[in-house]
PDB file of C-alpha atoms in Angstrom:
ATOM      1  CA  UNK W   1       3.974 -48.510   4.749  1.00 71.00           C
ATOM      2  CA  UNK W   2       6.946 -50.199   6.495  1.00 79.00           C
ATOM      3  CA  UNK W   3       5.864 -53.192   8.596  1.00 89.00           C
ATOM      4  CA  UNK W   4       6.611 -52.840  12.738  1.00 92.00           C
ATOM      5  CA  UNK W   5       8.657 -56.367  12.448  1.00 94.00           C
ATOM      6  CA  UNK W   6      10.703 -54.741   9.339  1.00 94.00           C
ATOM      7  CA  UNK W   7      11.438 -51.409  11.752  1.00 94.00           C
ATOM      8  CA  UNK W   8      12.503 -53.803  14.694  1.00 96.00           C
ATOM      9  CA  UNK W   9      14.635 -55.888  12.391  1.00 97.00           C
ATOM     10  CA  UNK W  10      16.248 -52.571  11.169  1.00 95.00           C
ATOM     11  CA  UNK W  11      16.846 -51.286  14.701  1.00 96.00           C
ATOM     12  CA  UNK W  12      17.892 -54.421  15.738  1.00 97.00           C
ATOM     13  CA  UNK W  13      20.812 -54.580  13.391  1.00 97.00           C
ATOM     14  CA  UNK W  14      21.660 -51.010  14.098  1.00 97.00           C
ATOM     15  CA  UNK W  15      22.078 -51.922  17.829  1.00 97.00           C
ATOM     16  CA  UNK W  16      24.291 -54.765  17.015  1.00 97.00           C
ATOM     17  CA  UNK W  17      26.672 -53.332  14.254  1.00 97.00           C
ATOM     18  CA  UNK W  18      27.022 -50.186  16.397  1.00 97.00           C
ATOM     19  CA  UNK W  19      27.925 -52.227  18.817  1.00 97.00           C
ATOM     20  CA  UNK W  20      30.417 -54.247  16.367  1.00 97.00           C
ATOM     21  CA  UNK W  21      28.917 -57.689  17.094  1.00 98.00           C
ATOM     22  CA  UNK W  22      27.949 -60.678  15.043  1.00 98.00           C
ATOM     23  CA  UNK W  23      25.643 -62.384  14.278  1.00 97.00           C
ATOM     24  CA  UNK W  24      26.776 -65.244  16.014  1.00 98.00           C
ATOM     25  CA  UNK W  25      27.725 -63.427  19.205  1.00 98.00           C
ATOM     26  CA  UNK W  26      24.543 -61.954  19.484  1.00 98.00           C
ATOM     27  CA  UNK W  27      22.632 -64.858  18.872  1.00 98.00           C
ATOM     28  CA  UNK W  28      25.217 -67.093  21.286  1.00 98.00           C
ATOM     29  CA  UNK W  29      23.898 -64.630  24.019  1.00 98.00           C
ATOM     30  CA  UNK W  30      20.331 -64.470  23.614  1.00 98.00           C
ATOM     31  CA  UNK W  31      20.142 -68.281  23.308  1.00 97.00           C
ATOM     32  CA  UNK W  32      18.561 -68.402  19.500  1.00 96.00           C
ATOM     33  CA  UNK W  33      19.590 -70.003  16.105  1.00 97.00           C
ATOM     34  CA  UNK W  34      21.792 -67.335  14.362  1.00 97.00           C
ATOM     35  CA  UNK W  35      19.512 -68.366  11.297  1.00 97.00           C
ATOM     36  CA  UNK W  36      16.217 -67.094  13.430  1.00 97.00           C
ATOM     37  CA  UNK W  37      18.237 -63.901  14.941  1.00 98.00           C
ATOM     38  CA  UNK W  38      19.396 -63.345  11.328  1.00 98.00           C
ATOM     39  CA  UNK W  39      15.524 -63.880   9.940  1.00 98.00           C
ATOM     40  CA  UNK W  40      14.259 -61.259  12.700  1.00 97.00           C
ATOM     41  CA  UNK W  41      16.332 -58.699  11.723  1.00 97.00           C
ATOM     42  CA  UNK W  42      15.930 -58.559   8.338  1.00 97.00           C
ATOM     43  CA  UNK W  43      12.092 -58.333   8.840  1.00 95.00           C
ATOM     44  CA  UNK W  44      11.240 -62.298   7.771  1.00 96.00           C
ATOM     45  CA  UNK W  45      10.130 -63.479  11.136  1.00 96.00           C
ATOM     46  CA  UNK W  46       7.948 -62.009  13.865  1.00 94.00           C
ATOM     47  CA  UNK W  47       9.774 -62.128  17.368  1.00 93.00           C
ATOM     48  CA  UNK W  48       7.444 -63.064  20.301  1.00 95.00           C
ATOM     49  CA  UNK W  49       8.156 -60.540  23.205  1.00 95.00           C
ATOM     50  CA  UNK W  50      10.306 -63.422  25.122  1.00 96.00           C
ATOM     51  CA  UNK W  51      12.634 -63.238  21.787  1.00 96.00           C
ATOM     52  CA  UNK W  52      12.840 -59.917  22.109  1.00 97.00           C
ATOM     53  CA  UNK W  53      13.533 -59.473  25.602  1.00 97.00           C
ATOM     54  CA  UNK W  54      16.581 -61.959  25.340  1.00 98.00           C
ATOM     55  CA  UNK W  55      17.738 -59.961  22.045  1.00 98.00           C
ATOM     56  CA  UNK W  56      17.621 -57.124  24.204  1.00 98.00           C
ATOM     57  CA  UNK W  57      19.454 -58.209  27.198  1.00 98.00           C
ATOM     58  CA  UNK W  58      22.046 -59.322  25.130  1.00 98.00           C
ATOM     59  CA  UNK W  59      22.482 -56.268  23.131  1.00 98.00           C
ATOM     60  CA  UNK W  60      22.395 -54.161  26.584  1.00 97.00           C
ATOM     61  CA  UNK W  61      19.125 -52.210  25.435  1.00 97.00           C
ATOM     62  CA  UNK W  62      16.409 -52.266  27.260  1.00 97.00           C
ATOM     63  CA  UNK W  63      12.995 -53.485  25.539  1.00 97.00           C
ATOM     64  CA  UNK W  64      11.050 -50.309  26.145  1.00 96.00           C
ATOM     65  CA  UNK W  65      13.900 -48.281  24.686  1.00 96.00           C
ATOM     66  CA  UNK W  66      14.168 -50.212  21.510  1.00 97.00           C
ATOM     67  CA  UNK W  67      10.058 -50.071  21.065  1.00 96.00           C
ATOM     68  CA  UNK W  68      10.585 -46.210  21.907  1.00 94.00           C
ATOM     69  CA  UNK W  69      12.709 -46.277  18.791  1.00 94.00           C
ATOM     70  CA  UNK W  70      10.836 -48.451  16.705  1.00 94.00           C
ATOM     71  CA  UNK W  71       7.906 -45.871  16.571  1.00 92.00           C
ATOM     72  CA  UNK W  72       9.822 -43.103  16.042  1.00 90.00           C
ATOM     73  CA  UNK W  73      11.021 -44.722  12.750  1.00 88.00           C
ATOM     74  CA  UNK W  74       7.524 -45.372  12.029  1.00 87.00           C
ATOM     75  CA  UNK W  75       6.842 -41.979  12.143  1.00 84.00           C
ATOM     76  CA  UNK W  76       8.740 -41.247   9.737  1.00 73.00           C
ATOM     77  CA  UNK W  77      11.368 -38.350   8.626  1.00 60.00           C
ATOM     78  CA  UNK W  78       8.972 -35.724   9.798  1.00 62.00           C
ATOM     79  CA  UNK W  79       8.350 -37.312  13.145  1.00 58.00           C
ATOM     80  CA  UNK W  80       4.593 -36.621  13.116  1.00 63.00           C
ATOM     81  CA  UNK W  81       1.690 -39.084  13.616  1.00 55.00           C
ATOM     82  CA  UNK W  82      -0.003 -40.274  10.379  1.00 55.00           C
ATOM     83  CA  UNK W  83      -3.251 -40.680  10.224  1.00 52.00           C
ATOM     84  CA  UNK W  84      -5.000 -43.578  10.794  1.00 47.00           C
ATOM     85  CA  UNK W  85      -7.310 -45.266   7.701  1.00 52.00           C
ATOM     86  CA  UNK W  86     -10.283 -46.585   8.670  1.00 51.00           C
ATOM     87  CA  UNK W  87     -10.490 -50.323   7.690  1.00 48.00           C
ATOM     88  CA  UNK W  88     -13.706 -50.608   4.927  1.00 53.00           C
ATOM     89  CA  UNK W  89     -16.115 -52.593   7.131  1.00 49.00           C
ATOM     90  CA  UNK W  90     -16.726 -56.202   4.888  1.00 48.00           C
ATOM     91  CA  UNK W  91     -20.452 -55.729   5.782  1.00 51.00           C
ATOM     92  CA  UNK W  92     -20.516 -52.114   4.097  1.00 49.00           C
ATOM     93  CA  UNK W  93     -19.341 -53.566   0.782  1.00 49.00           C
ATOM     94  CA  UNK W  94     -21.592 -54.411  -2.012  1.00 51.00           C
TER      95      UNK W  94
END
């Protein structure tokens, strides 16, 4: 199961080397620590929306675009919804 900050990191990146930006560019524009930008997009940190609203504007993406994309990469190759697992209730375990 890939992790939703590992799929934003991985978009993220795909934004900005399409784009044929730095790191440091990037992070100059959005106003956050290369180190953190660098840590967000290779899935390490979780961005708080702010973060990712400044990544955003600075890439020239808008927010709900990128999220758009995110769950589509969830999804998967085939593009259909997966099932959701019930969590095991603790108070139904012996």
């Amino acid at each position: 199961m890939t992790l939703l900050r590992t799929q934003l990191g991985t978009t993220l990146r795909g934004h900005r080397l399409r784009q044929r930006r730095t790191l440091r560019d990037v992070s100059g524009a959005a106003r956050v620590s290369l180190g953190y930008l660098s840590e967000v997009e290779r899935g390490q940190k979780e961005a708080s929306s702010e973060l990712l609203a400044s990544i955003c504007d600075a890439l020239e993406v808008e927010l709900a675009d990128l999220l758009a994309e995110v769950s589509l990469g969830l999804r998967g190759a085939d593009g259909r919804l997966r099932p959701l697992v019930p969590a095991v209730d603790a108070l139904d375990v012996p």
